[in-house]
mmCIF file of C-alpha atoms and ligand atoms in Angstrom:
data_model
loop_
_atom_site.group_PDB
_atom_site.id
_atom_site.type_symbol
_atom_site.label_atom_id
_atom_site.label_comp_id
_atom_site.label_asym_id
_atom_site.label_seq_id
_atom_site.Cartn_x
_atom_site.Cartn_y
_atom_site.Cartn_z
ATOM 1 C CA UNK M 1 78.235 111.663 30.221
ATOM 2 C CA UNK M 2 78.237 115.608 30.046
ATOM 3 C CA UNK M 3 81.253 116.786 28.601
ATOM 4 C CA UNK M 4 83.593 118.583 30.970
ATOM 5 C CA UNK M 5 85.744 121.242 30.850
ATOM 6 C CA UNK M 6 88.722 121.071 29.057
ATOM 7 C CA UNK M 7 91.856 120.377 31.494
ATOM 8 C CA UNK M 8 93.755 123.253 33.049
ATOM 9 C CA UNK M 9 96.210 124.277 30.281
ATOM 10 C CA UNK M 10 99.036 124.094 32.573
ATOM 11 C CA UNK M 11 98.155 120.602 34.363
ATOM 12 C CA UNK M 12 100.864 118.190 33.924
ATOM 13 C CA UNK M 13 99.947 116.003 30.933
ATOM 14 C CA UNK M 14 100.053 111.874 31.873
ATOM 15 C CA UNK M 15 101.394 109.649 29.300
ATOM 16 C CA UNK M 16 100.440 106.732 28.012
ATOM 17 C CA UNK M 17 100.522 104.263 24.641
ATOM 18 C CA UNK M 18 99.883 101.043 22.867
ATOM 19 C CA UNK M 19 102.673 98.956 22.735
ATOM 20 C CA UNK M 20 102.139 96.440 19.885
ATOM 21 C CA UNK M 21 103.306 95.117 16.562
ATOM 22 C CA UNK M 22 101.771 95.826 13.402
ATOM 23 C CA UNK M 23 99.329 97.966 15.252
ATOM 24 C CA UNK M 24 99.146 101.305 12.570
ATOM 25 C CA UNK M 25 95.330 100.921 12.384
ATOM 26 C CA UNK M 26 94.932 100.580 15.926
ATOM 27 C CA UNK M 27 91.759 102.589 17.051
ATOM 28 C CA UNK M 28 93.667 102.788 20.864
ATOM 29 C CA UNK M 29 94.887 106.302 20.058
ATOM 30 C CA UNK M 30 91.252 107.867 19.261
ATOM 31 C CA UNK M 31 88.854 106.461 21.503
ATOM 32 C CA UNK M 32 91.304 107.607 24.337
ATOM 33 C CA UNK M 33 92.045 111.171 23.094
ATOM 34 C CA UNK M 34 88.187 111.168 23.183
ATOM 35 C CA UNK M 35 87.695 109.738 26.311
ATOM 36 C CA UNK M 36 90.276 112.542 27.663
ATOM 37 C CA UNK M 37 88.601 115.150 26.042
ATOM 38 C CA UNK M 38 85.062 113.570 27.685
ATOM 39 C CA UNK M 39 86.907 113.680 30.956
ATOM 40 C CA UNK M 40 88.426 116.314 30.946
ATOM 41 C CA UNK M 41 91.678 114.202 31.538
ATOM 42 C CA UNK M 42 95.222 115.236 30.241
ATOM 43 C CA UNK M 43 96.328 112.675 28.460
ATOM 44 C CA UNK M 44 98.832 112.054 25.864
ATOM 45 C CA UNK M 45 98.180 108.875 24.174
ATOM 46 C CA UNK M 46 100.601 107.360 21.666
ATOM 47 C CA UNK M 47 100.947 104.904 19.737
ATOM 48 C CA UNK M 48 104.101 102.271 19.674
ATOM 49 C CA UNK M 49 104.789 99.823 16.885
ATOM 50 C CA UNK M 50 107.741 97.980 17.676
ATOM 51 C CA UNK M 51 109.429 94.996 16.066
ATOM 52 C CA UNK M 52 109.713 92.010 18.564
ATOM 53 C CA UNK M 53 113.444 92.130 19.237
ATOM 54 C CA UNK M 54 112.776 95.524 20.582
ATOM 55 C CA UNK M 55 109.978 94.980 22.936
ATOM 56 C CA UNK M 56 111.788 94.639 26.265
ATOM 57 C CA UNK M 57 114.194 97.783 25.346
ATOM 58 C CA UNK M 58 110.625 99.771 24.536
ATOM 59 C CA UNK M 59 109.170 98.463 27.396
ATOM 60 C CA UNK M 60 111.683 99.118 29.543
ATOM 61 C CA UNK M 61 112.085 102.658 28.250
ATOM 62 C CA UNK M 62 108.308 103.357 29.428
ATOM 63 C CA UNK M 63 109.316 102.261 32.601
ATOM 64 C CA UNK M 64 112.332 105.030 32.766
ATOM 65 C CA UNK M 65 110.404 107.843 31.524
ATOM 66 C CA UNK M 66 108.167 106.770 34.131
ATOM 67 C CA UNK M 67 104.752 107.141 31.912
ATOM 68 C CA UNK M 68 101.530 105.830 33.531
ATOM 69 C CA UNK M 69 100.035 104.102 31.301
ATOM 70 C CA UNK M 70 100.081 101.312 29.002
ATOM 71 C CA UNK M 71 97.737 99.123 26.853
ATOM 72 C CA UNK M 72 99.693 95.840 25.320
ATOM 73 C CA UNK M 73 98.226 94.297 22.484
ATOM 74 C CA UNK M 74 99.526 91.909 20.094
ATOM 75 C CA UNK M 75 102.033 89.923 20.280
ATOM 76 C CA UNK M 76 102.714 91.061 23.734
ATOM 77 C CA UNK M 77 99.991 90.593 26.006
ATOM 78 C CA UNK M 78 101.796 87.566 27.553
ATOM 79 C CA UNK M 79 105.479 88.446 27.194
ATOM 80 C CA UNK M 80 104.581 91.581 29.215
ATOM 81 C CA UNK M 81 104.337 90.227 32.430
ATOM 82 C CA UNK M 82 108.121 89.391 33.045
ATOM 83 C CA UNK M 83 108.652 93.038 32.986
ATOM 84 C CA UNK M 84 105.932 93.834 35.439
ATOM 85 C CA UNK M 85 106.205 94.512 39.249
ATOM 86 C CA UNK M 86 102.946 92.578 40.285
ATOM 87 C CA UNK M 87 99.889 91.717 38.436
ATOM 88 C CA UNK M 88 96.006 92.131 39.053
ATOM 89 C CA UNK M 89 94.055 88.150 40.161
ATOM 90 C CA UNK M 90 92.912 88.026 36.484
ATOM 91 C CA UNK M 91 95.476 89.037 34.491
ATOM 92 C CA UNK M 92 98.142 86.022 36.610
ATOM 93 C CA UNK M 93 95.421 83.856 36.241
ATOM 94 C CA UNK M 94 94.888 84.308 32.569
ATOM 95 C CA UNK M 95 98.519 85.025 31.753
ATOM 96 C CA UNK M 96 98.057 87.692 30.070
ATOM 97 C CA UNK M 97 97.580 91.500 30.458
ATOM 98 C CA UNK M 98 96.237 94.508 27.969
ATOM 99 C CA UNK M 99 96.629 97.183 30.407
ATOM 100 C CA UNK M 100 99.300 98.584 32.845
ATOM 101 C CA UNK M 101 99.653 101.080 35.309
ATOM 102 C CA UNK M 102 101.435 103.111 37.717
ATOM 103 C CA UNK M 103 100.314 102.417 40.903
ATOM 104 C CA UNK M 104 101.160 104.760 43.593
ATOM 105 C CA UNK M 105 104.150 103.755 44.612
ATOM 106 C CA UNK M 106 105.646 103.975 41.460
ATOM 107 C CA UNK M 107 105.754 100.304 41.122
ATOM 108 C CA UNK M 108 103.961 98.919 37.352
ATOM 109 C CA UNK M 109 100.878 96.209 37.852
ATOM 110 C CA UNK M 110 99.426 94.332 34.926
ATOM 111 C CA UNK M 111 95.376 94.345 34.254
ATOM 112 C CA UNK M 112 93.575 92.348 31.897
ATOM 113 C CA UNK M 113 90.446 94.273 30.724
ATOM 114 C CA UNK M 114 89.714 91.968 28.040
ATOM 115 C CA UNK M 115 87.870 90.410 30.360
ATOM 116 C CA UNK M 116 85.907 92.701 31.573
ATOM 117 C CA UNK M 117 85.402 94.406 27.929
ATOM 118 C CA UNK M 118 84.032 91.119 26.786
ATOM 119 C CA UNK M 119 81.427 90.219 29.069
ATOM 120 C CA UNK M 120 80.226 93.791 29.099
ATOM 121 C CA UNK M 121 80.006 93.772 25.433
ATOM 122 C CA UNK M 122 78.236 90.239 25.156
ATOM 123 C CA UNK M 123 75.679 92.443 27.585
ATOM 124 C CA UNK M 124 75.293 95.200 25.452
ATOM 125 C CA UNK M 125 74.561 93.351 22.006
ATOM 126 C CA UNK M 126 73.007 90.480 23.301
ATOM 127 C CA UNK M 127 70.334 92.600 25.903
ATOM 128 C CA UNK M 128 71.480 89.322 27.909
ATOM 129 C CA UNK M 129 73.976 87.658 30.088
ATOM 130 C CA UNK M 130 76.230 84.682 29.332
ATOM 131 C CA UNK M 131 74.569 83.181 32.636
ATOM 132 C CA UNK M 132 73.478 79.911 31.960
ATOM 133 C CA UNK M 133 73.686 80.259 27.839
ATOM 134 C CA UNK M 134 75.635 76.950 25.929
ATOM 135 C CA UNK M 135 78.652 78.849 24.127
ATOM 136 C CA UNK M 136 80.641 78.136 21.056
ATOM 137 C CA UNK M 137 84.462 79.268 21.199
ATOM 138 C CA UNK M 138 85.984 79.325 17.924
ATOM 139 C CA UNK M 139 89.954 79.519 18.220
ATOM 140 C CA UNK M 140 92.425 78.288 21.165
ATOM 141 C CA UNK M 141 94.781 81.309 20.825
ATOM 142 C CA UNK M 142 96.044 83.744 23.085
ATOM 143 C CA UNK M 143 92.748 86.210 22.357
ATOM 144 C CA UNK M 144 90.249 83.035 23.382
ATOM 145 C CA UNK M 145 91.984 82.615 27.021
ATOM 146 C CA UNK M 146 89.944 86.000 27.999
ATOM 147 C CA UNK M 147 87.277 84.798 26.058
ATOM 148 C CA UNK M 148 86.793 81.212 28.257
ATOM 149 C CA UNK M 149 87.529 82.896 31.490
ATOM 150 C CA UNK M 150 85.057 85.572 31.150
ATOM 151 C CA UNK M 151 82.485 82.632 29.800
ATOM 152 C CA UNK M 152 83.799 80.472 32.959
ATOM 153 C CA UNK M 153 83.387 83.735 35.743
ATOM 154 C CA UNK M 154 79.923 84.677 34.344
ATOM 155 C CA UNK M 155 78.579 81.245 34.668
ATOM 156 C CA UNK M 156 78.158 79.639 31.298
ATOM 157 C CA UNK M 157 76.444 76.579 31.456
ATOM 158 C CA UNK M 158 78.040 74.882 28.465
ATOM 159 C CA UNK M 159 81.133 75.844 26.283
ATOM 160 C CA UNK M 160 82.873 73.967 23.514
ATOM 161 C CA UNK M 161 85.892 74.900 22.565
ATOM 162 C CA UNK M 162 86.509 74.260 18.855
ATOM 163 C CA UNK M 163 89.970 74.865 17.030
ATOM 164 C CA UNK M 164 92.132 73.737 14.135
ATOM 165 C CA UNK M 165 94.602 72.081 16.343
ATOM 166 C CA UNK M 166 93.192 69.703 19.132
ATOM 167 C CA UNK M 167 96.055 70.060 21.869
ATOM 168 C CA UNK M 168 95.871 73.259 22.228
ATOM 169 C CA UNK M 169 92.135 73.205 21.930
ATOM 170 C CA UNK M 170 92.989 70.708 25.231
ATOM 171 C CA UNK M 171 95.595 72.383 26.730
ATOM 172 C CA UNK M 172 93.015 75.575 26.587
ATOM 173 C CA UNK M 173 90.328 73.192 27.979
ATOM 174 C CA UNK M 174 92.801 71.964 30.962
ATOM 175 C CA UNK M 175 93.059 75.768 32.123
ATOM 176 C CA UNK M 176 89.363 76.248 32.026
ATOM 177 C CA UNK M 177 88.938 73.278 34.467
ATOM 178 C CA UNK M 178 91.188 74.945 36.871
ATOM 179 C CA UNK M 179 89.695 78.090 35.891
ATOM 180 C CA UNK M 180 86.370 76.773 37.064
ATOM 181 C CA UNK M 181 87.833 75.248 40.629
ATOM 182 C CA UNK M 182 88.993 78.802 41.372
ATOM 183 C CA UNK M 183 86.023 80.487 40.421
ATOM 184 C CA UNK M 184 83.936 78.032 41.667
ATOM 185 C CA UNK M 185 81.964 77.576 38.638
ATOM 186 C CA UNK M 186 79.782 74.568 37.621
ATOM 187 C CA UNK M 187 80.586 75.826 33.550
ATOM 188 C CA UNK M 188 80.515 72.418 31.168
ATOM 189 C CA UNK M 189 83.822 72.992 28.959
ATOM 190 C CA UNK M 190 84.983 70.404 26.016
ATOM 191 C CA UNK M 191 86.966 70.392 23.140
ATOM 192 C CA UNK M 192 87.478 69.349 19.612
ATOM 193 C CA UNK M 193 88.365 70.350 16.283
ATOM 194 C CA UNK M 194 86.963 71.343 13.115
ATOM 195 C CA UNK M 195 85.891 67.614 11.946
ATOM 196 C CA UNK M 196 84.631 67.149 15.928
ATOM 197 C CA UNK M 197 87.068 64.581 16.811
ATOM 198 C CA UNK M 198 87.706 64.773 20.512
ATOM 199 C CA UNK M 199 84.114 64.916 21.490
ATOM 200 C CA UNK M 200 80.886 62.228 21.659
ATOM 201 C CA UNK M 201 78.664 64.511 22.028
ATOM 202 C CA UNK M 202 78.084 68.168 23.139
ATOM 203 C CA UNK M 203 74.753 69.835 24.422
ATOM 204 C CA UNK M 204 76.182 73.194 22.350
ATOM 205 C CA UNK M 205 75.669 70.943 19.179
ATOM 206 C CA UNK M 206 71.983 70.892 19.690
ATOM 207 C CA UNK M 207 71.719 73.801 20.337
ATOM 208 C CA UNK M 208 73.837 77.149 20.994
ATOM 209 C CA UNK M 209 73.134 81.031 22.298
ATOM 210 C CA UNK M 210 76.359 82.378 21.568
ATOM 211 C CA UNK M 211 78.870 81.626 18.787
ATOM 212 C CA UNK M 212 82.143 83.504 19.619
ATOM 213 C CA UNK M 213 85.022 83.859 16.884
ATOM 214 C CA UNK M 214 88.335 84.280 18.088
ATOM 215 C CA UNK M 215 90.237 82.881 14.961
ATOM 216 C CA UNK M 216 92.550 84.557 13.250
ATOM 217 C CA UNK M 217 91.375 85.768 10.195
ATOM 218 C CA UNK M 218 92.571 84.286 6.607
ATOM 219 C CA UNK M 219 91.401 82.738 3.445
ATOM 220 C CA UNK M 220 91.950 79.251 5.124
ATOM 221 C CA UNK M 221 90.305 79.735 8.182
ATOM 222 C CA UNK M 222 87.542 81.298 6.515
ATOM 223 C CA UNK M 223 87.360 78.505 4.158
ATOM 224 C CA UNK M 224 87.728 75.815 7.400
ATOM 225 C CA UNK M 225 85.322 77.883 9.491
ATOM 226 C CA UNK M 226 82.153 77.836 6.981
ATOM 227 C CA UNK M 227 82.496 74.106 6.306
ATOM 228 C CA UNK M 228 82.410 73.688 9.646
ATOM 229 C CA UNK M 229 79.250 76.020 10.210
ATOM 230 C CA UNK M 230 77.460 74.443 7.206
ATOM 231 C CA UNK M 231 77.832 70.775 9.104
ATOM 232 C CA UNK M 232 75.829 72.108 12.130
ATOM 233 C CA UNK M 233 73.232 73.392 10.320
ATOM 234 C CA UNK M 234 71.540 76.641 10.966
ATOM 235 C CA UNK M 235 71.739 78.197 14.161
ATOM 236 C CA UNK M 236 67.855 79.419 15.774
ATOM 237 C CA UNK M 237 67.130 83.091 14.858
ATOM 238 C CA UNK M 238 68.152 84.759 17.633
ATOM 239 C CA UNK M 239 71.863 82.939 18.395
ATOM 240 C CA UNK M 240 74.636 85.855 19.166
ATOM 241 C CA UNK M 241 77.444 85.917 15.967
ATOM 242 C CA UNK M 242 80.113 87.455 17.998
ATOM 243 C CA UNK M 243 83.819 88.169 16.817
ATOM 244 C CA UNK M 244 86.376 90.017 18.460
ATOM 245 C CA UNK M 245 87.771 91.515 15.419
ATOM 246 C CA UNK M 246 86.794 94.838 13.788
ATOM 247 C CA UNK M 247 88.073 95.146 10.465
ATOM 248 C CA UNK M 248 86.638 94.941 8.145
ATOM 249 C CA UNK M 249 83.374 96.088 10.130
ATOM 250 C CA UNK M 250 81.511 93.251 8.257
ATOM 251 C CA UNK M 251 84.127 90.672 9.263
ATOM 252 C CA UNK M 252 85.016 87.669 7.493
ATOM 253 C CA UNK M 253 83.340 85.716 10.224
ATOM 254 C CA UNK M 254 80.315 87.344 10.235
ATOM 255 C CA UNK M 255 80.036 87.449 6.122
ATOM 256 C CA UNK M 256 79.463 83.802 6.551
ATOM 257 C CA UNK M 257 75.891 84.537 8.441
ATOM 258 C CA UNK M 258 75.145 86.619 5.722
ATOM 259 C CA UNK M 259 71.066 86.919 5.297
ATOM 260 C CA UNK M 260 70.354 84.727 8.446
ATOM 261 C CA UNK M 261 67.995 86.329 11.478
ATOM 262 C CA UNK M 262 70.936 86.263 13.612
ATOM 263 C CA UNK M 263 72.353 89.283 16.163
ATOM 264 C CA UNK M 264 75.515 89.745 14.761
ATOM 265 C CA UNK M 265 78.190 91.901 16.432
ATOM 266 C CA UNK M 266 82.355 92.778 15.484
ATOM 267 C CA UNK M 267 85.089 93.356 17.749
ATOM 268 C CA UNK M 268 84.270 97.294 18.421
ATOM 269 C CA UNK M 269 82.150 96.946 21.680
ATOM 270 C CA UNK M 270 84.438 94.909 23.041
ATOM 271 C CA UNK M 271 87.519 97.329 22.340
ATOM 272 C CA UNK M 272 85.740 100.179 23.826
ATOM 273 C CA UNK M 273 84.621 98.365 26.917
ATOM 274 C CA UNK M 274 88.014 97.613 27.349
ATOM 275 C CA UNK M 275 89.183 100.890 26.515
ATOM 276 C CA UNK M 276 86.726 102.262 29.111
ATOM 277 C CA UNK M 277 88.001 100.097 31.995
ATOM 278 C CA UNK M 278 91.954 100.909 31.394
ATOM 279 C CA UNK M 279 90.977 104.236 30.815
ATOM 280 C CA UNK M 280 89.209 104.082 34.787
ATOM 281 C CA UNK M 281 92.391 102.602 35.908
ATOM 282 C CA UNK M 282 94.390 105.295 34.952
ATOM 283 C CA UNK M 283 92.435 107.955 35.810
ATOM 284 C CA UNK M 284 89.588 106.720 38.253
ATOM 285 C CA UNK M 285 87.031 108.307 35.092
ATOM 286 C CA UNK M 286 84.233 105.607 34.101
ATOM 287 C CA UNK M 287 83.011 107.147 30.615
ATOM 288 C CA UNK M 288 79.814 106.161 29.812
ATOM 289 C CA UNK M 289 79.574 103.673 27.096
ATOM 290 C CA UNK M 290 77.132 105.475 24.841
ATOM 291 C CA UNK M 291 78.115 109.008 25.331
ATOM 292 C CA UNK M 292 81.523 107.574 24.137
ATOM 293 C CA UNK M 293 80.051 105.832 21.201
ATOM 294 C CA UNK M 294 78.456 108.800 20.099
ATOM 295 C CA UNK M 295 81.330 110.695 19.780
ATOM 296 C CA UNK M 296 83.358 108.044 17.718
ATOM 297 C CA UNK M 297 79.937 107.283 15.488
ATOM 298 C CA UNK M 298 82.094 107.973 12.554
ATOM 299 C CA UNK M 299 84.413 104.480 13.012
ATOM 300 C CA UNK M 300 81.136 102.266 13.381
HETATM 301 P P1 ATR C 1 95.536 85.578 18.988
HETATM 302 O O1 ATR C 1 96.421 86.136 20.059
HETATM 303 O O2 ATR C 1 94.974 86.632 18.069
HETATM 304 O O3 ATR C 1 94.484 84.653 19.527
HETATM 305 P P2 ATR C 1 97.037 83.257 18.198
HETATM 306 O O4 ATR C 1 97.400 82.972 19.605
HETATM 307 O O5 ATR C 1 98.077 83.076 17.139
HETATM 308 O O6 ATR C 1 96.503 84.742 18.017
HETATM 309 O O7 ATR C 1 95.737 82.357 17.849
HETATM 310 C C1 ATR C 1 95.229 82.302 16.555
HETATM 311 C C2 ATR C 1 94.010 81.377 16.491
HETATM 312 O O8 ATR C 1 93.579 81.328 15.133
HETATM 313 C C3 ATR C 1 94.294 79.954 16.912
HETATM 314 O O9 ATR C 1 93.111 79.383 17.413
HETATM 315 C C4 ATR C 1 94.681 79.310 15.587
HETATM 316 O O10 ATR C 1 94.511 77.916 15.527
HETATM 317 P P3 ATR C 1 95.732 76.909 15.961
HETATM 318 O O11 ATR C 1 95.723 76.893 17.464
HETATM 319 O O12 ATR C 1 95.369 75.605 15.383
HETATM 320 O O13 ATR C 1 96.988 77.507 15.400
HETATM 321 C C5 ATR C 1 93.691 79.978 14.669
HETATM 322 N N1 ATR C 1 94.126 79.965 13.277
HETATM 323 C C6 ATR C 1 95.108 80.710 12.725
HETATM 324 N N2 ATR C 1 95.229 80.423 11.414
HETATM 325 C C7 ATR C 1 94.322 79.465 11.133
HETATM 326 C C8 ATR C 1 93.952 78.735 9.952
HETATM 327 N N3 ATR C 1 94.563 78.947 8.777
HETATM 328 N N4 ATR C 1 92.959 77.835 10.048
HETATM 329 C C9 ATR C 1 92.328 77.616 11.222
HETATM 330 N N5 ATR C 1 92.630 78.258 12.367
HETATM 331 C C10 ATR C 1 93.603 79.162 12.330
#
């Protein structure tokens, strides 16, 4: 995308922020100041760390000062929606929502563009769709929920869930099944945990396309996660590695695939195909993927 002139000086600016906690690192602020710039847009993007007693007060403060926009990230995502006027099919259906906007009426709706952020990503650094692929979900937590719809909407044809505790490896399953009635999907989805109790037998242990990483990263898991991976064997050459986090760049995850012929990928697509989508819901702006990674070359 061409870049556009810069906004009238004296156009109103919108505002708009990540609400998390912990979040000083977050990326959120840059890729949208660039995306404005791209645009032409005038927005003023901050950045809001706040401690989880204070959540509802922030939130609610947003709300009063009537600013547009909103991406929720960690811890929040789910807590959100009780402050929320209505809420996009996706984001009720996951519980969960990244993004939230103004509508026209003044009234706030919740989005979830995780969703959309991951599939497009899984596109873009696996040059193919998750139509039909078998899938391996590491993790049962609040990230993987966007993770199995996504797999579930775009047609998987076999995911197993794997995760350190079993119920909520189930509970995650039990979702997916009702996932799949809504979305009328014929997607295979089991569970089990790290020592694969909980299964017989799964067609993604023979063999697997996509190996998604949604576990939260520490010495323990690390340590659980390559035992694990050394059990299986190796995965064939061209298996997707993909996790959604992005720091370090050469995650934890991925330093376990270290030297194999696999496509590995972080976290970043996925954040700036999210980023792109709330970005389009604020503004009605689609920024092109590349143009935009070309401008923030410097964080990849
Ligand atoms: P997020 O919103 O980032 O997904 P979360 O909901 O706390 O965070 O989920 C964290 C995920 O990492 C879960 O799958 C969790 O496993 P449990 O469901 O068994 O808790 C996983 N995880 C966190 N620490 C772990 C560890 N030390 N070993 C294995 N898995 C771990």
């Amino acid at each position: 995308m061409e870049k556009q002139k810069d906004a009238n000086l004296f156009d109103p600016p919108f505002f708009a922020g990540i609400f998390g906690c912990s979040i000083k690192y977050s990326l959120s602020p840059l890729i949208h100041s660039t995306m404005s710039r791209l645009s032409g847009a005038n927005l003023c993007y901050g950045s809001f760390d706040i401690p989880a007693e204070k959540f509802a007060d922030a939130f609610n403060g947003f709300k009063i000062l009537k600013m547009k926009g909103a991406n929720i990230t960690q811890p929040y995502k789910a807590e959100v929606l009780r402050y929320l006027d209505s809420l996009s099919g996706e984001a009720e259906t996951v519980c969960a929502a990244n993004t939230v906007n103004m509508e026209e009426d003044g009234s706030y709706r919740g989005y979830n563009t995780d969703i959309a952020g991951f599939i497009k990503a899984v596109d873009y650094e696996f040059k193919e769709g998750i139509s039909g692929k078998r899938i391996m979900l590491l993790g049962a937590g609040g990230a993987s929920r966007a993770v199995l719809y996504a797999l579930i909407k775009e047609g998987a044809k076999d995911i197993l869930i794997i995760n350190r505790s079993i119920d909520k490896a189930r509970e995650l399953k039990e979702d997916g099944d009702l996932w799949k009635t809504r979305l009328r999907s014929d997607s295979a989805v089991s569970y089990s945990d790290f020592y694969l109790n909980g299964i017989s037998n799964s067609p993604v242990l023979q063999s697997c396309d996509i190996v998604v990483n949604t576990v939260t990263p520490s010495g323990e898991s690390g340590e659980q996660i390559r035992r694990f991976v050394a059990g299986l064997g190796n995965f064939p050459d061209k298996t997707l590695l993909m996790d959604i986090v992005y720091s370090p760049r050469r995650t934890q995850f991925l330093n376990l695939f270290e030297g194999e012929r696999l496509i590995s990928a972080n976290g970043l697509s996925m954040l700036l195909f999210q980023a792109i989508e709330s970005f389009y819901i604020w503004t009605g702006k689609r920024i092109d993927f590349n143009a935009l990674k070309e401008e923030l070359a410097g964080i990849f």
